[in-house]
Coordinates of C-alpha atoms and ligand atoms in Angstrom, one line a residue:
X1 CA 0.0 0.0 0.0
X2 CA 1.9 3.3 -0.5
X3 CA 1.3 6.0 2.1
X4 CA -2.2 7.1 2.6
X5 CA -4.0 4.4 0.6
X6 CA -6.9 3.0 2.4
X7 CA -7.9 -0.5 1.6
X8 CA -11.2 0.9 0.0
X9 CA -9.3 3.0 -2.1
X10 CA -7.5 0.0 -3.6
X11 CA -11.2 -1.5 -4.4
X12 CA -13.5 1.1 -6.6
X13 CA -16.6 1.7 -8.2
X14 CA -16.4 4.1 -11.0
X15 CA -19.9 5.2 -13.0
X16 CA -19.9 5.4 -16.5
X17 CA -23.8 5.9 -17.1
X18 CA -25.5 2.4 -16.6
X19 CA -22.1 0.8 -16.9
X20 CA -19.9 0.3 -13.1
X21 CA -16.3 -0.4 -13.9
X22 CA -15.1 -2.3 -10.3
X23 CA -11.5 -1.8 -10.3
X24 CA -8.7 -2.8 -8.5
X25 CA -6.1 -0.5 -7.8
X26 CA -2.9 -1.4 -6.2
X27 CA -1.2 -1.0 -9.6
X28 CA 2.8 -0.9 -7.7
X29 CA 2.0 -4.9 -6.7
X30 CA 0.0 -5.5 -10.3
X31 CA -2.8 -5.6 -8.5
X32 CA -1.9 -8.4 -6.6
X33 CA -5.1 -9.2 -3.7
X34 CA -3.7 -8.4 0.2
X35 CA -6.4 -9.7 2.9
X36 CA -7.5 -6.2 3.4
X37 CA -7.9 -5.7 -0.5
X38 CA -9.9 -9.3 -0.7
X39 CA -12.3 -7.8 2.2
X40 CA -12.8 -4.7 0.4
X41 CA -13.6 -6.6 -2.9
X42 CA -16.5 -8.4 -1.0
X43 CA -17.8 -4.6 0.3
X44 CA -17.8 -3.1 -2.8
X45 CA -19.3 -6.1 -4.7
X46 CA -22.0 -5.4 -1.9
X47 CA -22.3 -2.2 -3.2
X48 CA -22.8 -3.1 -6.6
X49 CA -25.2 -5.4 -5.8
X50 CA -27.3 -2.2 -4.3
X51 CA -27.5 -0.1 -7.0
X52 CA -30.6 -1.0 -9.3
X53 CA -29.8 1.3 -11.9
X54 CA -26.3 -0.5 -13.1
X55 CA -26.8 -2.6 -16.1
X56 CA -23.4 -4.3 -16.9
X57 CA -20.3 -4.2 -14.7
X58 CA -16.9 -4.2 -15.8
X59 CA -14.0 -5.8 -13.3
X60 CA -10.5 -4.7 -14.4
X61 CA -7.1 -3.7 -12.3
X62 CA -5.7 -0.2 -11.7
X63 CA -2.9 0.6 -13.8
X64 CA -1.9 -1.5 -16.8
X65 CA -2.5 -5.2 -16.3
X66 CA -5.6 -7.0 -14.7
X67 CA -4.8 -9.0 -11.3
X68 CA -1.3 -10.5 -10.1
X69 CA -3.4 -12.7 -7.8
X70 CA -3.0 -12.9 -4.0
X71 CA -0.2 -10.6 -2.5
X72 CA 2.3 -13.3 -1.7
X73 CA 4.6 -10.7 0.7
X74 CA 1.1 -10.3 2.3
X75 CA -0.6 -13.5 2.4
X76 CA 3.0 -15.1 4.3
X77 CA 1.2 -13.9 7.4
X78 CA -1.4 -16.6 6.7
X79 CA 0.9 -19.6 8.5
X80 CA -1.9 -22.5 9.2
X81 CA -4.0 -24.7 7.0
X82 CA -6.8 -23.1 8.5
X83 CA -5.7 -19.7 8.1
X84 CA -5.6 -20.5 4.4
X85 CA -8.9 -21.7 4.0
X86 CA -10.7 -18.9 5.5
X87 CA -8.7 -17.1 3.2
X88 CA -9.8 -19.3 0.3
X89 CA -13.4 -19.2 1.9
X90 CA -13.4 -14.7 2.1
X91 CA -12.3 -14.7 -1.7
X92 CA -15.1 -17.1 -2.9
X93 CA -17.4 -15.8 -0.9
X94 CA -16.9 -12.1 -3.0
X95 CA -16.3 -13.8 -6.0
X96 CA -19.6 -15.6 -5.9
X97 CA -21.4 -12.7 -5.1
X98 CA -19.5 -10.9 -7.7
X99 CA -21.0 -14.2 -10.4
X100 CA -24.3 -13.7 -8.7
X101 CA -24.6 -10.0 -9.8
X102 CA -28.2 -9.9 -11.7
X103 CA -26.5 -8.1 -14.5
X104 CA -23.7 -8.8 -16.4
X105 CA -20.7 -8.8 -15.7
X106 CA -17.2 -8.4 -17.7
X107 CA -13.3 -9.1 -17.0
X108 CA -11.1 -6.8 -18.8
X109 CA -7.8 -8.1 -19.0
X110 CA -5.0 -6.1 -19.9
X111 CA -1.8 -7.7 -20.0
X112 CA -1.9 -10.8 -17.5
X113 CA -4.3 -12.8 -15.6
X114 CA -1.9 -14.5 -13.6
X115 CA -3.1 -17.4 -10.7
X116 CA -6.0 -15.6 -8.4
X117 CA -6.1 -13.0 -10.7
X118 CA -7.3 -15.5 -13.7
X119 CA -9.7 -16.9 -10.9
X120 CA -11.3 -13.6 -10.7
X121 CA -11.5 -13.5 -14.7
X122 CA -13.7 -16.5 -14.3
X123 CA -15.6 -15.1 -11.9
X124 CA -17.0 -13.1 -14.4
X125 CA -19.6 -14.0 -17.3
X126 CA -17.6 -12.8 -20.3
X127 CA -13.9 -12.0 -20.6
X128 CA -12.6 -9.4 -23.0
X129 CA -8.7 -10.1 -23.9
X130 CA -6.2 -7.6 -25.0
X131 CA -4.0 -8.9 -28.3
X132 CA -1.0 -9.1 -25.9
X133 CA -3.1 -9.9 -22.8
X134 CA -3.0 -13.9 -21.5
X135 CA -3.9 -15.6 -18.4
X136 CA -2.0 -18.3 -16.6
X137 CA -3.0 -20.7 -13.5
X138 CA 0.6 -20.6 -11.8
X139 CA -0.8 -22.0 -8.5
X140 CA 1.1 -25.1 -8.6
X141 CA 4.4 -23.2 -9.4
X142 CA 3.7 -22.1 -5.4
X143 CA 2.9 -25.3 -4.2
X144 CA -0.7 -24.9 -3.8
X145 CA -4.4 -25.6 -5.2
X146 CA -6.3 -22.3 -7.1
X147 CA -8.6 -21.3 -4.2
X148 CA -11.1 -18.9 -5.0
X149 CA -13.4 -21.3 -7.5
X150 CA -10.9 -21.4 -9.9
X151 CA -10.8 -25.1 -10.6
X152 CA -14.7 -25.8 -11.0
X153 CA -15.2 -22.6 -13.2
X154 CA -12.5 -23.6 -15.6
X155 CA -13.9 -27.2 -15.9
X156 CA -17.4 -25.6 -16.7
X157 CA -15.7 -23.3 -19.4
X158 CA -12.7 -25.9 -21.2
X159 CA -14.0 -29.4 -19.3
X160 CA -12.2 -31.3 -17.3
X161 CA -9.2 -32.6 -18.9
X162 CA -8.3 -29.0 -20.8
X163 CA -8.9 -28.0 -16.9
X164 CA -6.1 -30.3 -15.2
X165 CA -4.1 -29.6 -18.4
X166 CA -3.9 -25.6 -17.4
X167 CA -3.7 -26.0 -13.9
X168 CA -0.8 -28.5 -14.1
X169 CA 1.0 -27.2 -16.9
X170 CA 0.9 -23.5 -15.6
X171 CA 1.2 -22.9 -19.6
X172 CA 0.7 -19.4 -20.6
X173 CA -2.7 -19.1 -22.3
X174 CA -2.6 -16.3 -25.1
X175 CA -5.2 -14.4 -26.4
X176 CA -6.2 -16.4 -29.5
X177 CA -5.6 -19.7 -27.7
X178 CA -7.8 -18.1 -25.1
X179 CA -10.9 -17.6 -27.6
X180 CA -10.1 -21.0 -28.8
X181 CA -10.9 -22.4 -25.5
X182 CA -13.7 -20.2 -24.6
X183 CA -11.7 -18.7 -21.9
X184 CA -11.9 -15.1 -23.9
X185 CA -15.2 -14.1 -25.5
X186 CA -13.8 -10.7 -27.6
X187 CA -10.1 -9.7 -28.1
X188 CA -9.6 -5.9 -28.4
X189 CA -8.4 -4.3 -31.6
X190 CA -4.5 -3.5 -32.3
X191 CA -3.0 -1.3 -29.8
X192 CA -6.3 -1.1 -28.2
X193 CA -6.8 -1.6 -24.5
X194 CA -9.0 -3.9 -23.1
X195 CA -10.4 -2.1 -20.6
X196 CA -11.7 0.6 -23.3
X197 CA -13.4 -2.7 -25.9
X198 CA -15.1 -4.1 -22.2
X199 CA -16.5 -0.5 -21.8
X200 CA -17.9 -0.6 -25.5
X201 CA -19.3 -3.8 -25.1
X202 CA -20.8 -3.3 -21.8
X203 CA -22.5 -0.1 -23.1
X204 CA -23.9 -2.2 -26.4
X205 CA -25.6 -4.5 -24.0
X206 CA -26.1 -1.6 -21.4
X207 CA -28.9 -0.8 -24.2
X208 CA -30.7 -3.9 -24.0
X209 CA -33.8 -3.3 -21.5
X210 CA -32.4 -4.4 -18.1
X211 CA -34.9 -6.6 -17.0
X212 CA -34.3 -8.9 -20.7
X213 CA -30.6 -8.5 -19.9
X214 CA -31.1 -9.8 -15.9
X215 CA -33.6 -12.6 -17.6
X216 CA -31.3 -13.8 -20.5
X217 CA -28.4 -14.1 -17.4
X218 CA -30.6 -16.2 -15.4
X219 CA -31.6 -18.3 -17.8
X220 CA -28.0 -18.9 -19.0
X221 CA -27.2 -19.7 -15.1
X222 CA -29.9 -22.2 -15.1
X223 CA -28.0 -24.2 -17.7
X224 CA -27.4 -27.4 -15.4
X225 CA -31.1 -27.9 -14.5
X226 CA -32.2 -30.5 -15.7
X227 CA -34.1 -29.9 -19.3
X228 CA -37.5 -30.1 -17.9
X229 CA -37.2 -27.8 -15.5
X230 CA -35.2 -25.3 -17.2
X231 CA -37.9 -25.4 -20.1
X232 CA -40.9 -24.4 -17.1
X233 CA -38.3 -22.0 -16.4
X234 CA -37.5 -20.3 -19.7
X235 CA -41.6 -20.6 -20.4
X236 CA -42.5 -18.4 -17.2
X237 CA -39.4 -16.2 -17.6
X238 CA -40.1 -15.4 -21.4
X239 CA -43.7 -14.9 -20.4
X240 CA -42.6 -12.1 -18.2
X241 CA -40.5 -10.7 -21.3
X242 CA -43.3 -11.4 -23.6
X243 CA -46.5 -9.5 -21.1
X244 CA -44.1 -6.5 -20.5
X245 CA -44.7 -3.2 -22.8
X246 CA -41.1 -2.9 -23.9
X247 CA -41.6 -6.2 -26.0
X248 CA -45.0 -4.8 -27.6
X249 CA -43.2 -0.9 -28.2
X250 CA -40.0 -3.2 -30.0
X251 CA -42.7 -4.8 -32.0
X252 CA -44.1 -1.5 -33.4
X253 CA -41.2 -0.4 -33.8
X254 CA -40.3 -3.1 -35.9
X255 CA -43.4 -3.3 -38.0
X256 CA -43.3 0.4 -38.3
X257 CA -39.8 0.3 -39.8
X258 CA -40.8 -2.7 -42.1
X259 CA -43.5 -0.4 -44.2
X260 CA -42.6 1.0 -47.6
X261 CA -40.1 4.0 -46.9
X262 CA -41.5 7.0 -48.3
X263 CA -38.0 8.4 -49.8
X264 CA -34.2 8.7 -48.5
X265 CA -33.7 12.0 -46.7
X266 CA -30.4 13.9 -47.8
X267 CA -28.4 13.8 -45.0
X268 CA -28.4 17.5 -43.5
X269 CA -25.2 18.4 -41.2
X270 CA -24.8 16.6 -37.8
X271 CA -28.0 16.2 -35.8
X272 CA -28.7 18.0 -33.1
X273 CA -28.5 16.5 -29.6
X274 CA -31.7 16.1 -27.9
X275 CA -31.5 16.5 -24.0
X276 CA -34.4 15.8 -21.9
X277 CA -34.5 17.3 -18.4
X278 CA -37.0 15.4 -16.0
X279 CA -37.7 15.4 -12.2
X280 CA -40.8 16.2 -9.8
X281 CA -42.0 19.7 -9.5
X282 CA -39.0 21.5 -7.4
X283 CA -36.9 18.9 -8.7
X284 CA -34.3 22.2 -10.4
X285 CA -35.0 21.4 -13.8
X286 CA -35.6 24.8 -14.9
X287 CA -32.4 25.8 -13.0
X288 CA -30.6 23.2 -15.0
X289 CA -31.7 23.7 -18.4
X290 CA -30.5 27.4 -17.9
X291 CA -27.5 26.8 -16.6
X292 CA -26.7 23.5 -19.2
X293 CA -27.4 26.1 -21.8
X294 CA -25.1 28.8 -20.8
X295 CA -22.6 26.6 -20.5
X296 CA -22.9 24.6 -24.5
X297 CA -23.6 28.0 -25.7
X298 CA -19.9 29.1 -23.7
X299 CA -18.2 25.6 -25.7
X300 CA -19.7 27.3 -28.9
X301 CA -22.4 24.2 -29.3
X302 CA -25.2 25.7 -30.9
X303 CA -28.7 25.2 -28.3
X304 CA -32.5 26.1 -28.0
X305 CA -34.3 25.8 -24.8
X306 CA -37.4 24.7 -24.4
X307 CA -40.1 23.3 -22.1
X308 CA -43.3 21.1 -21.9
X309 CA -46.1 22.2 -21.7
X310 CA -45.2 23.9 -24.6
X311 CA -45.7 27.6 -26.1
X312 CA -47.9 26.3 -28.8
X313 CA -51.7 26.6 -28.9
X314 CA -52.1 23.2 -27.0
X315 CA -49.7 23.8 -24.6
X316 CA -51.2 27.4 -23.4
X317 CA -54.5 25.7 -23.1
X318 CA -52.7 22.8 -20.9
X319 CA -51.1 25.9 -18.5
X320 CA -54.3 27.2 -18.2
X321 CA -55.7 24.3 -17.0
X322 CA -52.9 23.3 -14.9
X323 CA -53.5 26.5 -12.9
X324 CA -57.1 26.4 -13.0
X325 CA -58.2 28.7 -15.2
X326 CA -59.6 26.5 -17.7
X327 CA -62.0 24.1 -16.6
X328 CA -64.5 21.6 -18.0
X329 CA -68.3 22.3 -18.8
X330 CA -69.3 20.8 -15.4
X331 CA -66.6 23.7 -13.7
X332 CA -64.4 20.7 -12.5
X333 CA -61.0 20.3 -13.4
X334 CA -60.5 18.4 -16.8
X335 CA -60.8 14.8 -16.7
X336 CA -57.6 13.0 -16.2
X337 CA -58.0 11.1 -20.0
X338 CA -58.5 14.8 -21.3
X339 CA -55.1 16.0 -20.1
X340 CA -53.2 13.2 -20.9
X341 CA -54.4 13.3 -24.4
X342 CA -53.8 17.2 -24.3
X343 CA -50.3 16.5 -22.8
X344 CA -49.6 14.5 -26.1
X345 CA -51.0 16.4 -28.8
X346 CA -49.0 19.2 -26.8
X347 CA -45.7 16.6 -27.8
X348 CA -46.4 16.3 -31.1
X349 CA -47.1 19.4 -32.3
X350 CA -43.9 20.3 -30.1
X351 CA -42.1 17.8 -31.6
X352 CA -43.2 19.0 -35.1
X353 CA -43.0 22.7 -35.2
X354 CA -40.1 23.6 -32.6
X355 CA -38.0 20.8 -31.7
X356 CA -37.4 18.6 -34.9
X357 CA -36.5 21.7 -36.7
X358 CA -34.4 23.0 -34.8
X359 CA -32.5 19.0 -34.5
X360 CA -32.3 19.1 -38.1
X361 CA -30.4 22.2 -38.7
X362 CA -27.8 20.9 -35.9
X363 CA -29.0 23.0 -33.1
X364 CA -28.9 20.8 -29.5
X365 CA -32.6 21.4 -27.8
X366 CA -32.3 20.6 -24.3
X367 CA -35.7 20.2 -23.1
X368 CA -37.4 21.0 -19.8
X369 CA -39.7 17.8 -19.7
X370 CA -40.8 15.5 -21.9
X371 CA -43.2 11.9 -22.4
X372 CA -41.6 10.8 -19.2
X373 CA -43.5 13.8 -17.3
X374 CA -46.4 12.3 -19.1
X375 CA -45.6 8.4 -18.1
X376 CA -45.2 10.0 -14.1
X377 CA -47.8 12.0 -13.6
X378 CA -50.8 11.2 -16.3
X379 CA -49.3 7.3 -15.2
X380 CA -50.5 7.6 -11.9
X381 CA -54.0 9.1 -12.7
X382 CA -54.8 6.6 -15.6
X383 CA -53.8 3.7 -17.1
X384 CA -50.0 4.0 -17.5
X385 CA -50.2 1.4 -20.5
X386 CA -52.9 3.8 -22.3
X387 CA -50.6 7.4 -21.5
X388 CA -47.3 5.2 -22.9
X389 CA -48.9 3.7 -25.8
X390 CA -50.2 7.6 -26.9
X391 CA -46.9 8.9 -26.5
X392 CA -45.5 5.6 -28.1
X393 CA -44.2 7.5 -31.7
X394 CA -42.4 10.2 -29.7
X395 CA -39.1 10.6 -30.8
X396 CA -36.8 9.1 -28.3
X397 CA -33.9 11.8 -26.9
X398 CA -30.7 11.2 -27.3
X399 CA -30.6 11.6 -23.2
X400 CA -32.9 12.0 -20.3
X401 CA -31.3 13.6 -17.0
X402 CA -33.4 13.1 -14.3
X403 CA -33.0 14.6 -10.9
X404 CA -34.2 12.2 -8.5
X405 CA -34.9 14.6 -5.7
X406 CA -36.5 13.5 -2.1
X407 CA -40.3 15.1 -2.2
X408 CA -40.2 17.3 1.0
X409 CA -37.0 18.7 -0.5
X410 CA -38.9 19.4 -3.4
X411 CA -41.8 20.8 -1.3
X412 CA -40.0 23.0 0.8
X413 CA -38.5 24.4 -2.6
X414 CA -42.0 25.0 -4.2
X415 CA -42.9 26.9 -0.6
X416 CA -39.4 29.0 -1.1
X417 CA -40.2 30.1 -4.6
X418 CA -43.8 31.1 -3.8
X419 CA -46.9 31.7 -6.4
X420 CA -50.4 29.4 -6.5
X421 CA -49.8 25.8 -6.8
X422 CA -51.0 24.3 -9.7
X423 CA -52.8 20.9 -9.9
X424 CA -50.3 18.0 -9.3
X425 CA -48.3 20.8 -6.5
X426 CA -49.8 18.5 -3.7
X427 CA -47.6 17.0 -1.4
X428 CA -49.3 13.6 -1.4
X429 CA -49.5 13.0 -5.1
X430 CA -46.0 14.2 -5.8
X431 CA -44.7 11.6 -3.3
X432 CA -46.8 9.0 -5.9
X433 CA -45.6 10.8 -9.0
X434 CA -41.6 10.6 -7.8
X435 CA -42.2 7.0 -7.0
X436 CA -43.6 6.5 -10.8
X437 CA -40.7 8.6 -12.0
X438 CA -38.3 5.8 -10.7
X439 CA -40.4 2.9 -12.7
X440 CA -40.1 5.0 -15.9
X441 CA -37.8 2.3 -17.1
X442 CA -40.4 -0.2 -17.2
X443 CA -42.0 2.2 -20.3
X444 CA -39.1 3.7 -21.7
X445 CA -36.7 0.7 -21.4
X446 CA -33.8 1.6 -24.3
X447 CA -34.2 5.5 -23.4
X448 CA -30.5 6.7 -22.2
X449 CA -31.5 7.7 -18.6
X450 CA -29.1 9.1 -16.1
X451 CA -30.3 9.2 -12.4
X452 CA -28.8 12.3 -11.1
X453 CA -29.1 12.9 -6.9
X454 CA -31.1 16.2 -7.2
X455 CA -30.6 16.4 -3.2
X456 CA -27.0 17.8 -4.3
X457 CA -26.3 21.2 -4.5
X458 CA -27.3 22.8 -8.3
X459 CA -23.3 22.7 -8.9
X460 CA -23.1 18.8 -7.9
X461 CA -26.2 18.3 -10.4
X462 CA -25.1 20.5 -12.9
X463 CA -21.4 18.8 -12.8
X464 CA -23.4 15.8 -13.4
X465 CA -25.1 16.7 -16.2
X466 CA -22.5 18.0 -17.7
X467 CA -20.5 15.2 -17.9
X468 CA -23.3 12.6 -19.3
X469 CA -23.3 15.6 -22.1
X470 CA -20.1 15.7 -22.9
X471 CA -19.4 11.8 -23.3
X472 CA -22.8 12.4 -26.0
X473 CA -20.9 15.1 -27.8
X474 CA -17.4 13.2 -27.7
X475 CA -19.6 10.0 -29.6
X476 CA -21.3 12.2 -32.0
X477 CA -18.0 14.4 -33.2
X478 CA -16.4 10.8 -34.4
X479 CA -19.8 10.4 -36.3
X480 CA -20.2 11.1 -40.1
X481 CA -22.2 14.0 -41.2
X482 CA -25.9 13.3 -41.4
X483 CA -26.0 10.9 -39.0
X484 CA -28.2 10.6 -36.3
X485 CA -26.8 9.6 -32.7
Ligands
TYD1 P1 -43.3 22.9 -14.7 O1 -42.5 22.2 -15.8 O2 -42.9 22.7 -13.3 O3 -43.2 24.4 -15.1 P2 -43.6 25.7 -14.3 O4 -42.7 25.6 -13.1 O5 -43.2 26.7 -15.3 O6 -45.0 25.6 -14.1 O7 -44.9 22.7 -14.8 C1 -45.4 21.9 -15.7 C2 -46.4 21.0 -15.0 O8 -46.9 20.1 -16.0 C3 -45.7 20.1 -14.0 O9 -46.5 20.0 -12.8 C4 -45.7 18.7 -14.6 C5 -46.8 18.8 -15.5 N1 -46.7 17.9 -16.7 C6 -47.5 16.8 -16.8 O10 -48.3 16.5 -15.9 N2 -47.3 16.0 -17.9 C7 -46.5 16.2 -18.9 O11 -46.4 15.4 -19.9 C8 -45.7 17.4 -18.8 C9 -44.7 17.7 -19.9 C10 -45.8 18.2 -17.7

């Protein structure tokens, strides 16, 4: 450890949208596992397992190479048979939590795997090699056993003569003989670093819908049931898949894409980013769409603001009505199918006169609102099927930042900033619409959705937002002109 290192400094979790790279980072002894580092592996796979809104995890080491295996100058301490196995017993007990992750989860190996260190690689569900990169079981060069469910996942992956083979020839195992074997499952590019091909590939299938993802990873697990009950299995598990909207909205979109084209557009100059700004009322959105917008227009990025309800026809009517100054015949408020139907004309006609425009000609539109306002709060006052499927052909943004901000913060911010309270400014039902906000997922499953800690102060949120941003506009400056992110 050099000075000041804590042990949970040597283990971390870094976000990279819905992707969690778990790292560790004792890069002077290559990584190498002390029993401080092995405990803080368990914690911080702990962590992992907590947060609901990571969809694939990458595991890679610190530095330049993946894991060195255990810290030999450390583990000497370990003098008993005993001592060893509850060593052996700490490591598998992370490492199988670590396999047992809902989603999946990816080794990036740069350079070596070498002993524990390629134990850990098999802890994971797929491996991406570098070109250089190879893994090698060098337990028995030390005189002992692998330890950390080495043995039994490498006689699952290669069976169980290939198995004794590695573990008792030590042989280096190189990248192509790796994918051979089935020990590697993508090799990076020339000169290309693993680490950076297992973030690209854990971003593809960060774009499946989670719950098909956590599905197709169970199933897979299942494997070694026998077939009859892994077929009940896969029946009631793709029923689930099958029953849930995303699978109808993929449908449409499919059949939709299948009819006649009309004609080829000419490509116009890069699209426009659109960046959706959602959050209960209070949440800062309007805070953050000014703020986001001085700050692109400061990088020289061209940007509109905006906001639904919009400043159309439809969208005046909708205000009015939100703060009670339109009413229906019977003096009541508007039904509850009336506004969501209003809501998404509102979109459409926003959509077609003001946002799409403005996309085409290259101009960013960050948005203050969009269907997901609809999904929250029309959701919980009607069928949310009904409100999803009317905003179904709503183009999709290229990002949604929502500020997931606790509802008596939000409340005591609507007291601060004053003025009559409009329909849904109740404390009650915004405690129901936040709660909807944080199913919106279950909707809009392939939107790009970054759940930002609104609690924070406006610079922590806006720091947030900026970043997400600024990984888009990286992406879409190595695009060709015309194209659409
Ligand atoms: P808001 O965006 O907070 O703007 P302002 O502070 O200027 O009033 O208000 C819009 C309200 O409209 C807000 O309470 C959420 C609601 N709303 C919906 O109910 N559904 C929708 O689809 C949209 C876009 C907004």
């Amino acid at each position: 450890m050099s000075p000041g290192d804590t042990p949970a400094q040597e283990v971390r979790i870094e976000r990279d949208g819905p992707v969690a790279l778990l790292i560790v980072d004792r890069p002077r002894q290559r990584n190498a596992l002390a029993r401080e580092t092995m405990t803080a592996l368990g914690a911080a796979v702990a962590r992992l397992a907590e947060m609901d809104d990571v969809r694939c995890v990458v595991v890679a080491g610190g530095g330049d190479c993946f894991i060195a295996g255990g810290d030999l100058r450390d583990l000497q301490a370990l003098t008993t048979a005993e001592a060893g196995a509850d060593m052996a017993r700490t490591m598998q007990a992370a490492l199988d939590a670590l396999a047992a992750l809902p989603v999946p989860v990816i080794a990036a190996v740069d350079a070596f795997a070498i002993g524990g260190g390629a134990e850990v690689a098999l802890a994971a569900d797929l491996r991406v090699l570098a070109q250089d990169a190879w893994l090698a079981f060098r337990q028995a060069d030390f005189a002992v056993s692998t330890a950390w469910g080495g043995s039994w996942r490498l006689a699952r992956l290669v069976g169980p003569a290939r198995a004794l083979h590695l573990l008792g020839t030590g042989e280096r195992i190189g990248a192509a003989e790796a994918l051979r074997l089935g020990l590697a499952d993508e090799i990076a590019g020339l000169g290309e670093r693993a680490l950076d091909h297992a973030r690209a590939l854990a971003h593809r299938l960060a774009r499946r819908p989670a719950h098909v993802l956590r599905t197709m990873k169970r199933l897979v697990e299942a494997a070694p049931l026998p077939a009859p009950e892994h077929r009940a299995l896969e029946a009631r598990l793709f029923g689930e898949t099958w029953g849930h909207p995303a699978h109808f909205q993929a449908v449409d979109r499919f059949l939709e894409r299948t009819r006649p084209a009309v004609a080829e557009p000419e490509p116009g100059p890069l699209a426009g980013l659109f960046l959706v700004l959602e959050g209960i009322d209070g949440a800062g959105t309007t805070t953050q769409a000014r703020l986001l917008k001085r700050w692109l227009e400061r990088r020289g990025e061209p940007v509109h603001t905006t906001a639904e309800p919009s400043g159309g026809p439809i969208g005046t009517l909708l205000r009015q009505a939100l703060g009670g100054r339109v009413v229906g015949r019977d003096g009541q408020r508007l039904c509850p199918e009336s506004i969501a139907l209003l809501f998404a004309a509102d979109r459409f006609d926003h959509l077609r006169t003001e946002v799409e425009p403005h996309l085409r000609a290259g101009t960013h539109v960050l948005c203050d609102r969009y269907d997901h306002s609809s999904l929250a709060y029309q959701g919980i006052e009607n069928d949310a099927r009904w409100v999803s499927n009317l905003n179904a052909a709503a183009r999709r943004p290229d990002l949604v930042l929502f500020l997931d901000v606790d509802p008596a913060i939000a409340s005591r911010r609507r007291a601060h900033r004053g003025g009559t309270p409009e329909i849904y400014e109740v404390d009650a039902l915004q405690v129901r619409i936040a709660e909807a906000y944080r199913d919106m997922e279950r909707w809009r499953p392939s939107d790009r959705v970054l759940r930002i800690d609104g609690n924070a102060s406006p610079r922590a949120v806006q720091r947030a937002c900026r970043a997400a941003i600024e990984a888009l506009l990286d992406r879409r400056r190595a695009l060709p002109r015309g194209s659409v992110l």
